[in-house]
C-alpha atoms as a printed R data frame, in Angstrom:
    type eleno elety resid chain resno       x       y       z
1   ATOM     1    CA   MET     A     1  -8.325 -22.946  26.456
2   ATOM     2    CA   ASP     A     2 -10.092 -25.806  24.659
3   ATOM     3    CA   LEU     A     3 -11.972 -24.879  21.514
4   ATOM     4    CA   THR     A     4 -14.807 -27.329  20.972
5   ATOM     5    CA   ARG     A     5 -15.608 -25.796  17.664
6   ATOM     6    CA   ARG     A     6 -15.119 -26.075  13.981
7   ATOM     7    CA   GLY     A     7 -12.956 -29.005  14.549
8   ATOM     8    CA   LEU     A     8 -14.472 -31.643  16.644
9   ATOM     9    CA   LEU     A     9 -15.074 -31.668  13.064
10  ATOM    10    CA   ALA     A    10 -14.709 -35.271  12.759
11  ATOM    11    CA   ALA     A    11 -18.386 -35.588  12.940
12  ATOM    12    CA   GLY     A    12 -17.707 -36.964   9.577
13  ATOM    13    CA   THR     A    13 -14.614 -38.324  11.625
14  ATOM    14    CA   VAL     A    14  -2.648 -21.149 -12.835
15  ATOM    15    CA   ALA     A    15   0.570 -21.684 -12.932
16  ATOM    16    CA   SER     A    16   1.332 -17.976 -13.217
17  ATOM    17    CA   LEU     A    17   1.777 -15.656 -10.260
18  ATOM    18    CA   ALA     A    18  -1.529 -13.962  -9.566
19  ATOM    19    CA   THR     A    19  -2.529 -11.049  -7.404
20  ATOM    20    CA   ALA     A    20  -4.200 -13.386  -4.950
21  ATOM    21    CA   CYS     A    21  -4.009 -17.044  -4.149
22  ATOM    22    CA   SER     A    22  -7.506 -18.123  -4.667
23  ATOM    23    CA   GLY     A    23  -7.568 -17.487  -8.354
24  ATOM    24    CA   GLY     A    24  -5.979 -15.259 -10.941
25  ATOM    25    CA   ARG     A    25  -6.792 -12.812 -13.729
26  ATOM    26    CA   GLY     A    26  -4.705 -14.239 -16.521
27  ATOM    27    CA   GLY     A    27  -6.920 -16.148 -18.940
28  ATOM    28    CA   ALA     A    28  -9.682 -16.888 -16.445
29  ATOM    29    CA   ALA     A    29 -13.136 -17.072 -18.006
30  ATOM    30    CA   ALA     A    30 -15.745 -14.719 -16.600
31  ATOM    31    CA   SER     A    31 -18.530 -16.277 -18.697
32  ATOM    32    CA   PRO     A    32 -19.499 -19.942 -19.080
33  ATOM    33    CA   VAL     A    33 -16.937 -21.902 -21.086
34  ATOM    34    CA   PRO     A    34 -18.204 -24.100 -23.930
35  ATOM    35    CA   GLY     A    35 -18.344 -27.848 -23.539
36  ATOM    36    CA   GLY     A    36 -19.016 -29.924 -20.481
37  ATOM    37    CA   PHE     A    37 -16.975 -31.088 -17.535
38  ATOM    38    CA   VAL     A    38 -13.515 -32.435 -18.348
39  ATOM    39    CA   LEU     A    39 -12.106 -33.461 -14.963
40  ATOM    40    CA   GLY     A    40 -12.245 -37.228 -14.691
41  ATOM    41    CA   SER     A    41 -10.709 -37.757 -11.273
42  ATOM    42    CA   VAL     A    42  -8.336 -36.559  -8.593
43  ATOM    43    CA   ASP     A    43  -5.546 -38.942  -7.644
44  ATOM    44    CA   GLY     A    44  -1.965 -39.110  -6.428
45  ATOM    45    CA   VAL     A    45  -2.837 -37.251  -3.237
46  ATOM    46    CA   THR     A    46   0.378 -36.943  -1.227
47  ATOM    47    CA   ARG     A    47   1.393 -35.349   2.041
48  ATOM    48    CA   VAL     A    48   4.492 -33.325   1.204
49  ATOM    49    CA   ALA     A    49   5.379 -31.598   4.479
50  ATOM    50    CA   GLN     A    50   4.183 -30.283   7.823
51  ATOM    51    CA   LEU     A    51   4.153 -26.473   7.906
52  ATOM    52    CA   THR     A    52   3.456 -25.650  11.567
53  ATOM    53    CA   GLY     A    53   4.251 -27.025  15.002
54  ATOM    54    CA   PRO     A    54   6.789 -29.520  16.364
55  ATOM    55    CA   GLY     A    55   8.464 -31.459  13.580
56  ATOM    56    CA   ALA     A    56   7.495 -28.961  10.875
57  ATOM    57    CA   ILE     A    57   9.851 -27.695   8.183
58  ATOM    58    CA   ASN     A    58   9.354 -24.203   9.666
59  ATOM    59    CA   ASP     A    59  10.609 -23.287  13.133
60  ATOM    60    CA   THR     A    60   7.341 -21.963  14.489
61  ATOM    61    CA   ALA     A    61   8.387 -22.433  18.120
62  ATOM    62    CA   SER     A    62  10.765 -19.475  17.776
63  ATOM    63    CA   VAL     A    63   7.752 -17.179  17.294
64  ATOM    64    CA   LEU     A    64   5.700 -18.939  19.994
65  ATOM    65    CA   LEU     A    65   3.401 -20.898  17.748
66  ATOM    66    CA   ALA     A    66   2.931 -24.494  18.857
67  ATOM    67    CA   GLY     A    67  -0.341 -25.274  17.097
68  ATOM    68    CA   ALA     A    68  -2.456 -23.597  14.411
69  ATOM    69    CA   ASP     A    69  -4.984 -24.244  11.675
70  ATOM    70    CA   LEU     A    70  -6.255 -22.878   8.341
71  ATOM    71    CA   GLY     A    71  -3.427 -21.380   6.274
72  ATOM    72    CA   HIS     A    72  -5.279 -19.842   3.340
73  ATOM    73    CA   MET     A    73  -2.952 -18.086   0.921
74  ATOM    74    CA   THR     A    74  -2.785 -14.809  -0.975
75  ATOM    75    CA   THR     A    75   0.046 -13.571  -3.171
76  ATOM    76    CA   VAL     A    76   0.826  -9.859  -3.133
77  ATOM    77    CA   GLY     A    77   3.801  -8.963  -5.289
78  ATOM    78    CA   GLU     A    78   6.497 -11.556  -4.659
79  ATOM    79    CA   ARG     A    79   5.182 -12.511  -1.219
80  ATOM    80    CA   THR     A    80   2.603 -15.174  -0.561
81  ATOM    81    CA   TRP     A    81   0.828 -14.630   2.740
82  ATOM    82    CA   PHE     A    82  -0.362 -17.569   4.837
83  ATOM    83    CA   VAL     A    83  -3.238 -16.698   7.148
84  ATOM    84    CA   PHE     A    84  -3.743 -18.905  10.190
85  ATOM    85    CA   GLY     A    85  -6.687 -19.093  12.550
86  ATOM    86    CA   ASP     A    86  -6.793 -19.825  16.281
87  ATOM    87    CA   ASN     A    87  -3.259 -20.604  17.403
88  ATOM    88    CA   PHE     A    88  -1.573 -21.509  20.652
89  ATOM    89    CA   GLY     A    89   1.928 -20.729  21.868
90  ATOM    90    CA   ILE     A    90   2.182 -23.443  24.516
91  ATOM    91    CA   ARG     A    91   0.749 -26.951  24.158
92  ATOM    92    CA   ASP     A    92   1.368 -30.358  25.649
93  ATOM    93    CA   ALA     A    93   3.196 -32.710  23.330
94  ATOM    94    CA   ASP     A    94   0.149 -34.979  23.103
95  ATOM    95    CA   ALA     A    95  -2.449 -32.177  22.907
96  ATOM    96    CA   PHE     A    96  -5.454 -32.908  20.689
97  ATOM    97    CA   GLY     A    97  -7.436 -30.254  18.856
98  ATOM    98    CA   GLY     A    98  -7.591 -26.527  19.460
99  ATOM    99    CA   THR     A    99  -6.243 -26.344  22.973
100 ATOM   100    CA   GLY     A   100  -3.319 -24.737  24.764
101 ATOM   101    CA   GLU     A   101  -2.087 -21.532  26.341
102 ATOM   102    CA   VAL     A   102  -1.210 -18.135  24.840
103 ATOM   103    CA   TRP     A   103  -4.262 -18.255  22.597
104 ATOM   104    CA   LYS     A   104  -4.459 -15.893  19.639
105 ATOM   105    CA   SER     A   105  -7.301 -15.765  17.127
106 ATOM   106    CA   ASN     A   106  -5.171 -15.291  14.025
107 ATOM   107    CA   CYS     A   107  -1.674 -14.636  12.712
108 ATOM   108    CA   LEU     A   108   0.164 -14.101   9.424
109 ATOM   109    CA   ALA     A   109   3.279 -15.601   7.854
110 ATOM   110    CA   TRP     A   110   4.788 -14.776   4.476
111 ATOM   111    CA   THR     A   111   7.091 -16.448   2.005
112 ATOM   112    CA   THR     A   112   8.850 -15.905  -1.302
113 ATOM   113    CA   ASP     A   113   9.234 -19.664  -1.753
114 ATOM   114    CA   ASP     A   114   7.893 -20.497  -5.197
115 ATOM   115    CA   ASP     A   115   8.875 -24.177  -5.246
116 ATOM   116    CA   PRO     A   116   5.953 -26.138  -3.804
117 ATOM   117    CA   THR     A   117   7.417 -29.579  -4.418
118 ATOM   118    CA   ASP     A   118   9.246 -29.875  -1.085
119 ATOM   119    CA   GLY     A   119   6.943 -27.842   1.137
120 ATOM   120    CA   ILE     A   120   6.840 -24.104   1.779
121 ATOM   121    CA   THR     A   121   9.439 -22.358   3.915
122 ATOM   122    CA   PHE     A   122   8.276 -19.174   5.601
123 ATOM   123    CA   ASP     A   123  10.516 -16.108   5.331
124 ATOM   124    CA   GLY     A   124   8.844 -14.183   8.119
125 ATOM   125    CA   TRP     A   125   5.845 -13.481  10.306
126 ATOM   126    CA   VAL     A   126   3.950 -10.445  11.495
127 ATOM   127    CA   LEU     A   127   5.258 -10.196  15.053
128 ATOM   128    CA   ASP     A   128   4.281  -8.335  18.206
129 ATOM   129    CA   ASP     A   129   6.551  -6.398  20.567
130 ATOM   130    CA   LEU     A   130   7.681  -9.668  22.175
131 ATOM   131    CA   GLU     A   131   8.759 -11.090  18.804
132 ATOM   132    CA   GLN     A   132   5.886 -13.571  18.959
133 ATOM   133    CA   VAL     A   133   3.223 -14.114  16.311
134 ATOM   134    CA   LYS     A   134   0.882 -11.155  16.431
135 ATOM   135    CA   GLU     A   135  -2.868 -11.462  16.779
136 ATOM   136    CA   VAL     A   136  -3.533  -8.978  13.987
137 ATOM   137    CA   LEU     A   137  -7.303  -8.881  14.625
138 ATOM   138    CA   PRO     A   138  -7.689  -9.348  18.384
139 ATOM   139    CA   GLY     A   139 -10.557 -11.595  19.411
140 ATOM   140    CA   ASP     A   140 -12.533 -10.888  22.579
141 ATOM   141    CA   HIS     A   141 -11.970 -14.461  23.812
142 ATOM   142    CA   LYS     A   142 -15.238 -14.547  25.745
143 ATOM   143    CA   PRO     A   143 -16.680 -17.806  27.121
144 ATOM   144    CA   ASN     A   144 -18.388 -20.113  24.627
145 ATOM   145    CA   ASP     A   145 -21.865 -19.188  25.883
146 ATOM   146    CA   GLN     A   146 -23.432 -17.275  22.963
147 ATOM   147    CA   VAL     A   147 -23.143 -13.977  24.840
148 ATOM   148    CA   GLY     A   148 -19.986 -12.379  23.448
149 ATOM   149    CA   GLU     A   149 -17.322 -12.909  20.824
150 ATOM   150    CA   VAL     A   150 -15.299 -16.057  21.359
151 ATOM   151    CA   THR     A   151 -12.828 -15.424  18.546
152 ATOM   152    CA   LYS     A   152 -12.190 -13.616  15.247
153 ATOM   153    CA   ILE     A   153 -11.414 -16.196  12.586
154 ATOM   154    CA   PRO     A   154  -9.791 -14.947   9.362
155 ATOM   155    CA   THR     A   155 -11.611 -16.331   6.334
156 ATOM   156    CA   GLN     A   156  -9.802 -14.756   3.372
157 ATOM   157    CA   LEU     A   157  -7.209 -12.159   2.434
158 ATOM   158    CA   PHE     A   158  -6.988 -10.154  -0.773
159 ATOM   159    CA   ALA     A   159  -5.194  -7.057  -2.022
160 ATOM   160    CA   VAL     A   160  -6.024  -4.070  -4.189
161 ATOM   161    CA   ASP     A   161  -2.893  -2.228  -5.244
162 ATOM   162    CA   GLU     A   162  -0.919  -1.734  -2.016
163 ATOM   163    CA   THR     A   163  -3.896  -2.169   0.313
164 ATOM   164    CA   MET     A   164  -4.553  -5.539   1.908
165 ATOM   165    CA   TYR     A   165  -7.971  -6.643   3.146
166 ATOM   166    CA   LEU     A   166  -8.569  -9.423   5.645
167 ATOM   167    CA   ALA     A   167 -12.041 -10.938   5.896
168 ATOM   168    CA   TYR     A   168 -13.050 -12.376   9.260
169 ATOM   169    CA   MET     A   169 -16.011 -13.902  11.072
170 ATOM   170    CA   SER     A   170 -16.926 -13.008  14.649
171 ATOM   171    CA   VAL     A   171 -17.727 -16.351  16.297
172 ATOM   172    CA   THR     A   172 -20.092 -16.281  19.266
173 ATOM   173    CA   HIS     A   173 -20.586 -19.998  19.838
174 ATOM   174    CA   TRP     A   174 -18.958 -23.283  18.829
175 ATOM   175    CA   GLY     A   175 -21.668 -25.928  18.778
176 ATOM   176    CA   GLU     A   176 -21.890 -29.476  17.515
177 ATOM   177    CA   PRO     A   177 -19.206 -30.702  15.100
178 ATOM   178    CA   GLY     A   178 -19.107 -28.430  12.071
179 ATOM   179    CA   VAL     A   179 -21.714 -26.057  13.524
180 ATOM   180    CA   TRP     A   180 -21.062 -22.597  14.910
181 ATOM   181    CA   GLU     A   181 -22.751 -19.212  15.207
182 ATOM   182    CA   THR     A   182 -21.469 -15.782  14.256
183 ATOM   183    CA   ASP     A   183 -22.514 -12.249  15.083
184 ATOM   184    CA   HIS     A   184 -21.234 -10.846  11.804
185 ATOM   185    CA   ALA     A   185 -18.577 -11.109   9.128
186 ATOM   186    CA   GLY     A   186 -16.439  -8.151   8.153
187 ATOM   187    CA   LEU     A   187 -13.292  -6.711   6.640
188 ATOM   188    CA   ALA     A   188 -10.127  -5.166   8.030
189 ATOM   189    CA   ARG     A   189  -7.608  -3.056   6.113
190 ATOM   190    CA   SER     A   190  -3.820  -2.796   6.193
191 ATOM   191    CA   THR     A   191  -1.759  -0.210   4.347
192 ATOM   192    CA   ASP     A   192   1.599  -1.120   5.909
193 ATOM   193    CA   ASP     A   193   2.267  -4.587   4.535
194 ATOM   194    CA   GLY     A   194   0.160  -6.410   7.085
195 ATOM   195    CA   GLN     A   195   1.782  -4.981  10.194
196 ATOM   196    CA   THR     A   196  -1.291  -3.166  11.509
197 ATOM   197    CA   TRP     A   197  -4.972  -3.574  10.700
198 ATOM   198    CA   GLU     A   198  -8.053  -1.400  10.989
199 ATOM   199    CA   ILE     A   199 -11.498  -2.997  11.084
200 ATOM   200    CA   LEU     A   200 -13.859  -1.372   8.580
201 ATOM   201    CA   GLU     A   201 -16.950  -0.927  10.723
202 ATOM   202    CA   ALA     A   202 -19.138  -0.011   7.735
203 ATOM   203    CA   VAL     A   203 -18.394  -3.202   5.781
204 ATOM   204    CA   THR     A   204 -20.117  -6.097   7.518
205 ATOM   205    CA   TRP     A   205 -22.507  -8.894   6.635
206 ATOM   206    CA   PRO     A   206 -25.054 -10.390   9.044
207 ATOM   207    CA   GLY     A   207 -23.966 -13.445  10.979
208 ATOM   208    CA   GLU     A   208 -26.808 -15.471   9.480
209 ATOM   209    CA   SER     A   209 -26.003 -14.421   5.904
210 ATOM   210    CA   GLY     A   210 -24.444 -16.505   3.161
211 ATOM   211    CA   PHE     A   211 -21.209 -14.496   3.157
212 ATOM   212    CA   VAL     A   212 -19.655 -15.352   6.507
213 ATOM   213    CA   GLN     A   213 -16.761 -17.378   5.058
214 ATOM   214    CA   LEU     A   214 -15.198 -16.402   1.743
215 ATOM   215    CA   ALA     A   215 -13.027 -17.463  -1.155
216 ATOM   216    CA   GLN     A   216 -11.839 -14.875  -3.641
217 ATOM   217    CA   VAL     A   217 -10.457 -14.453  -7.132
218 ATOM   218    CA   PRO     A   218  -9.345 -11.248  -8.892
219 ATOM   219    CA   LEU     A   219 -11.021 -11.267 -12.293
220 ATOM   220    CA   THR     A   220 -11.117  -8.865 -15.240
221 ATOM   221    CA   VAL     A   221 -14.473  -8.620 -17.022
222 ATOM   222    CA   ASP     A   222 -14.782  -6.462 -20.147
223 ATOM   223    CA   GLY     A   223 -11.721  -4.491 -19.128
224 ATOM   224    CA   VAL     A   224 -12.917  -3.876 -15.566
225 ATOM   225    CA   ASP     A   225 -11.034  -5.372 -12.614
226 ATOM   226    CA   TRP     A   226 -13.177  -7.079  -9.984
227 ATOM   227    CA   ILE     A   227 -12.767  -9.167  -6.865
228 ATOM   228    CA   TYR     A   228 -15.136 -12.140  -7.061
229 ATOM   229    CA   LEU     A   229 -16.067 -13.567  -3.661
230 ATOM   230    CA   TRP     A   230 -17.743 -16.924  -3.080
231 ATOM   231    CA   GLY     A   231 -19.444 -17.123   0.299
232 ATOM   232    CA   ILE     A   232 -21.009 -19.619   2.664
233 ATOM   233    CA   PRO     A   233 -22.793 -19.225   6.010
234 ATOM   234    CA   ALA     A   234 -21.218 -20.023   9.357
235 ATOM   235    CA   GLY     A   235 -20.411 -23.695   9.836
236 ATOM   236    CA   ARG     A   236 -19.671 -26.509   7.410
237 ATOM   237    CA   PHE     A   237 -23.052 -27.321   5.919
238 ATOM   238    CA   GLY     A   238 -23.920 -24.189   3.936
239 ATOM   239    CA   GLU     A   239 -24.619 -23.552   0.269
240 ATOM   240    CA   VAL     A   240 -22.377 -21.322  -1.832
241 ATOM   241    CA   SER     A   241 -23.367 -17.871  -3.095
242 ATOM   242    CA   LEU     A   242 -21.363 -15.323  -5.096
243 ATOM   243    CA   MET     A   243 -20.721 -11.590  -4.917
244 ATOM   244    CA   ARG     A   244 -18.258  -9.200  -6.509
245 ATOM   245    CA   VAL     A   245 -16.812  -5.744  -5.973
246 ATOM   246    CA   ARG     A   246 -14.674  -3.510  -8.154
247 ATOM   247    CA   ALA     A   247 -10.978  -3.839  -7.408
248 ATOM   248    CA   GLN     A   248 -10.665  -0.316  -6.053
249 ATOM   249    CA   PRO     A   249 -10.138   0.574  -2.378
250 ATOM   250    CA   ALA     A   250 -13.046   3.025  -2.428
251 ATOM   251    CA   ALA     A   251 -15.375   0.287  -3.688
252 ATOM   252    CA   VAL     A   252 -14.095  -2.449  -1.377
253 ATOM   253    CA   GLU     A   253 -14.637  -0.137   1.595
254 ATOM   254    CA   GLU     A   254 -18.232   0.752   0.639
255 ATOM   255    CA   LEU     A   255 -20.825  -1.942   1.334
256 ATOM   256    CA   SER     A   256 -23.224  -0.563  -1.273
257 ATOM   257    CA   SER     A   257 -20.604  -1.249  -3.979
258 ATOM   258    CA   TYR     A   258 -20.914  -5.016  -3.613
259 ATOM   259    CA   GLU     A   259 -22.968  -6.832  -6.226
260 ATOM   260    CA   TYR     A   260 -24.614 -10.191  -5.568
261 ATOM   261    CA   PHE     A   261 -25.129 -12.809  -8.245
262 ATOM   262    CA   ALA     A   262 -28.895 -12.958  -8.737
263 ATOM   263    CA   GLY     A   263 -29.177 -15.635 -11.413
264 ATOM   264    CA   GLU     A   264 -29.158 -15.716 -15.195
265 ATOM   265    CA   VAL     A   265 -31.557 -14.102 -17.642
266 ATOM   266    CA   ASP     A   266 -31.359 -15.321 -21.236
267 ATOM   267    CA   GLY     A   267 -28.023 -16.923 -20.428
268 ATOM   268    CA   GLU     A   268 -26.512 -13.728 -19.019
269 ATOM   269    CA   ALA     A   269 -25.475 -13.212 -15.404
270 ATOM   270    CA   THR     A   270 -27.504 -10.674 -13.448
271 ATOM   271    CA   TRP     A   271 -26.225  -8.796 -10.409
272 ATOM   272    CA   SER     A   272 -27.962  -6.892  -7.638
273 ATOM   273    CA   THR     A   273 -26.747  -4.586  -4.882
274 ATOM   274    CA   ASP     A   274 -29.377  -6.114  -2.570
275 ATOM   275    CA   LEU     A   275 -28.012  -8.955  -0.442
276 ATOM   276    CA   ASN     A   276 -31.483 -10.495  -0.359
277 ATOM   277    CA   ASP     A   277 -31.298 -11.094  -4.114
278 ATOM   278    CA   ALA     A   278 -28.274 -13.396  -3.835
279 ATOM   279    CA   VAL     A   279 -28.963 -16.892  -5.139
280 ATOM   280    CA   VAL     A   280 -27.238 -20.184  -4.456
281 ATOM   281    CA   VAL     A   281 -24.621 -21.213  -7.025
282 ATOM   282    CA   LEU     A   282 -23.640 -24.540  -5.417
283 ATOM   283    CA   ASP     A   283 -26.248 -26.350  -3.324
284 ATOM   284    CA   ARG     A   284 -23.938 -28.664  -1.396
285 ATOM   285    CA   GLY     A   285 -22.994 -28.730   2.274
286 ATOM   286    CA   THR     A   286 -19.829 -26.664   1.974
287 ATOM   287    CA   ALA     A   287 -17.126 -25.733   4.484
288 ATOM   288    CA   GLU     A   288 -14.007 -23.529   4.325
289 ATOM   289    CA   LEU     A   289 -13.429 -23.041   0.618
290 ATOM   290    CA   SER     A   290 -10.996 -21.830  -2.018
291 ATOM   291    CA   VAL     A   291 -11.445 -21.196  -5.733
292 ATOM   292    CA   LEU     A   292  -9.070 -20.903  -8.670
293 ATOM   293    CA   TRP     A   293  -9.041 -20.964 -12.453
294 ATOM   294    CA   SER     A   294  -7.257 -24.032 -13.822
295 ATOM   295    CA   SER     A   295  -5.287 -23.185 -16.947
296 ATOM   296    CA   HIS     A   296  -4.749 -26.919 -17.456
297 ATOM   297    CA   LEU     A   297  -8.453 -27.777 -17.544
298 ATOM   298    CA   GLU     A   298  -9.655 -24.322 -18.590
299 ATOM   299    CA   ARG     A   299 -12.279 -24.666 -15.909
300 ATOM   300    CA   TRP     A   300 -12.963 -23.248 -12.459
301 ATOM   301    CA   LEU     A   301 -12.069 -25.358  -9.422
302 ATOM   302    CA   LEU     A   302 -13.547 -25.085  -5.938
303 ATOM   303    CA   ALA     A   303 -12.003 -27.010  -3.028
304 ATOM   304    CA   SER     A   304 -13.858 -27.606   0.227
305 ATOM   305    CA   MET     A   305 -15.459 -30.362   2.303
306 ATOM   306    CA   LEU     A   306 -18.729 -32.171   1.692
307 ATOM   307    CA   ASP     A   307 -21.078 -32.170   4.686
308 ATOM   308    CA   ASN     A   308 -18.174 -31.877   7.143
309 ATOM   309    CA   GLY     A   309 -16.686 -35.095   5.795
310 ATOM   310    CA   SER     A   310 -14.397 -35.656   2.832
311 ATOM   311    CA   ALA     A   311 -12.213 -33.008   1.240
312 ATOM   312    CA   VAL     A   312 -13.565 -32.549  -2.278
313 ATOM   313    CA   LEU     A   313 -12.983 -30.660  -5.510
314 ATOM   314    CA   TYR     A   314 -15.701 -29.275  -7.805
315 ATOM   315    CA   GLU     A   315 -15.272 -28.287 -11.446
316 ATOM   316    CA   GLY     A   316 -17.176 -25.237 -12.679
317 ATOM   317    CA   LEU     A   317 -17.988 -23.881 -16.127
318 ATOM   318    CA   SER     A   318 -18.270 -20.293 -14.874
319 ATOM   319    CA   PRO     A   319 -17.865 -18.460 -11.564
320 ATOM   320    CA   TRP     A   320 -21.531 -19.269 -10.851
321 ATOM   321    CA   GLY     A   321 -21.438 -22.774 -12.289
322 ATOM   322    CA   PRO     A   322 -22.846 -25.112 -13.169
323 ATOM   323    CA   TRP     A   323 -20.614 -27.112 -10.851
324 ATOM   324    CA   SER     A   324 -19.808 -30.796 -11.199
325 ATOM   325    CA   GLU     A   325 -20.440 -33.561  -8.739
326 ATOM   326    CA   PRO     A   326 -17.729 -33.572  -6.051
327 ATOM   327    CA   HIS     A   327 -14.430 -35.299  -6.776
328 ATOM   328    CA   GLU     A   328 -13.042 -36.879  -3.623
329 ATOM   329    CA   ILE     A   329  -9.590 -35.706  -2.515
330 ATOM   330    CA   LEU     A   330  -9.316 -37.353   0.908
331 ATOM   331    CA   THR     A   331 -11.809 -38.970   3.271
332 ATOM   332    CA   GLN     A   332 -12.030 -38.804   7.038
333 ATOM   333    CA   ALA     A   333 -11.100 -42.491   7.010
334 ATOM   334    CA   ASP     A   334  -7.926 -41.635   5.096
335 ATOM   335    CA   THR     A   335  -7.035 -38.641   7.259
336 ATOM   336    CA   PRO     A   336  -9.145 -38.337  10.414
337 ATOM   337    CA   GLY     A   337  -9.903 -34.758  11.400
338 ATOM   338    CA   LEU     A   338  -9.063 -33.154   8.058
339 ATOM   339    CA   TYR     A   339 -10.527 -29.774   7.104
340 ATOM   340    CA   ALA     A   340  -9.868 -26.553   5.172
341 ATOM   341    CA   PRO     A   341  -8.179 -27.554   1.888
342 ATOM   342    CA   TYR     A   342  -6.856 -24.294   0.441
343 ATOM   343    CA   LEU     A   343  -5.525 -23.928  -3.105
344 ATOM   344    CA   CYS     A   344  -3.203 -21.271  -4.524
345 ATOM   345    CA   PRO     A   345  -2.492 -20.643  -8.231
346 ATOM   346    CA   ARG     A   346   1.138 -19.880  -7.438
347 ATOM   347    CA   TYR     A   347   1.603 -23.434  -6.256
348 ATOM   348    CA   VAL     A   348   1.025 -25.738  -9.193
349 ATOM   349    CA   ALA     A   349   3.336 -27.993 -11.199
350 ATOM   350    CA   ASP     A   350   3.429 -30.096 -14.366
351 ATOM   351    CA   ASP     A   351   1.642 -27.437 -16.418
352 ATOM   352    CA   GLY     A   352  -1.204 -27.264 -13.938
353 ATOM   353    CA   ARG     A   353  -1.810 -30.994 -13.664
354 ATOM   354    CA   ARG     A   354  -0.579 -31.011 -10.065
355 ATOM   355    CA   LEU     A   355  -2.072 -28.728  -7.429
356 ATOM   356    CA   PHE     A   356  -0.588 -28.092  -3.999
357 ATOM   357    CA   PHE     A   357  -2.735 -27.139  -1.030
358 ATOM   358    CA   THR     A   358  -2.764 -26.603   2.701
359 ATOM   359    CA   LEU     A   359  -4.823 -28.944   4.858
360 ATOM   360    CA   SER     A   360  -5.581 -28.670   8.564
361 ATOM   361    CA   ILE     A   361  -5.780 -31.779  10.730
362 ATOM   362    CA   TRP     A   362  -7.615 -31.484  14.023
363 ATOM   363    CA   GLY     A   363  -5.807 -34.235  15.951
364 ATOM   364    CA   PRO     A   364  -2.379 -32.645  16.087
365 ATOM   365    CA   TYR     A   365  -3.966 -29.247  15.314
366 ATOM   366    CA   GLN     A   366  -1.422 -28.392  12.636
367 ATOM   367    CA   VAL     A   367  -1.303 -27.323   8.993
368 ATOM   368    CA   TYR     A   368   0.154 -29.645   6.361
369 ATOM   369    CA   TRP     A   369   1.189 -29.300   2.725
370 ATOM   370    CA   TYR     A   370  -0.328 -31.712   0.211
371 ATOM   371    CA   SER     A   371  -0.429 -32.262  -3.526
372 ATOM   372    CA   MET     A   372  -3.011 -33.814  -5.829
373 ATOM   373    CA   ASP     A   373  -3.082 -34.642  -9.526
374 ATOM   374    CA   LEU     A   374  -5.871 -33.771 -11.938
375 ATOM   375    CA   ARG     A   375  -6.859 -36.398 -14.508
376 ATOM   376    CA   ARG     A   376  -8.880 -35.416 -17.534
377 ATOM   377    CA   THR     A   377 -11.674 -37.647 -18.706
378 ATOM   378    CA   GLY     A   378 -10.111 -40.056 -21.179
379 ATOM   379    CA   GLY     A   379  -6.568 -38.792 -20.635
380 ATOM   380    CA   ASP     A   380  -4.274 -36.757 -18.419
């Protein structure tokens, strides 16, 4: 199978443990913080380790995983879950991009490793009866002809109490670099520590909506626990919108419980239960994304790509912005085929000045571990 999809992408060839790895409740500001932007630059970007495939610090061959991408992270208790997308169990040594045999749309690894400085060692995987990585949300694997589902790509994972939720997009066609089409986006639920999953048929968003790919942060507002979810359409050129849902299983599993950011009135955020009222909070060509609250900067950070090109970092004054101009992390010239920079608040160092992140690279079709340093304007 050769996936000419989100990758041919080279068209443009904190510190505390939180409930989930795209943010955190402790100290995060739910309203605009005073003052302006304080991030001066991103520098010191370093490849720390390879996480998947031949030559990685993890033996992924033993679970029949020879190539994978994505690797967004969520911490539940002491475990941090790594969620991978399309993966292949058998690949030629010189294989390029998403190609190979024993194709699975997704899989999950977990770790208790809390030292990001030398890479992340996986403690285990969700496995099938053959002791191979399990496709937890089976994709239909239809031809890439816009007729049926090609694959189910996981876009985010979060937890409420002991229940885990996995967001996915149902891809029906991989088009030009950074362009694809989806039938819908949805949620699946696990109540047995990720071993089995049930798709929630009543919780879906249209494939042309702005909530096909997600980033999430658990956030407490006026004593109420919420899951904030930033969304983009299918592909890598969409604008960012924002929704939220109460951090209760009954709410997460009821589509009418979701509230969409509908703008500000007299400086106050307004929310609507009507998807059509959702407004854009970041009007940049955005790809796979992650969001966290930086305790070092006391600002929000959003990592993604810009127009299917460079990996970038935005600074935000509130969950809905305003957002800064993009700070360049890596370019396609630096690292051809890069995509999907995912942050995790568990994995920071130097009092939040250094962030660690996963990064997919299309050429070898593997996931790598990187670090970057945040420099304040006029200081460190």
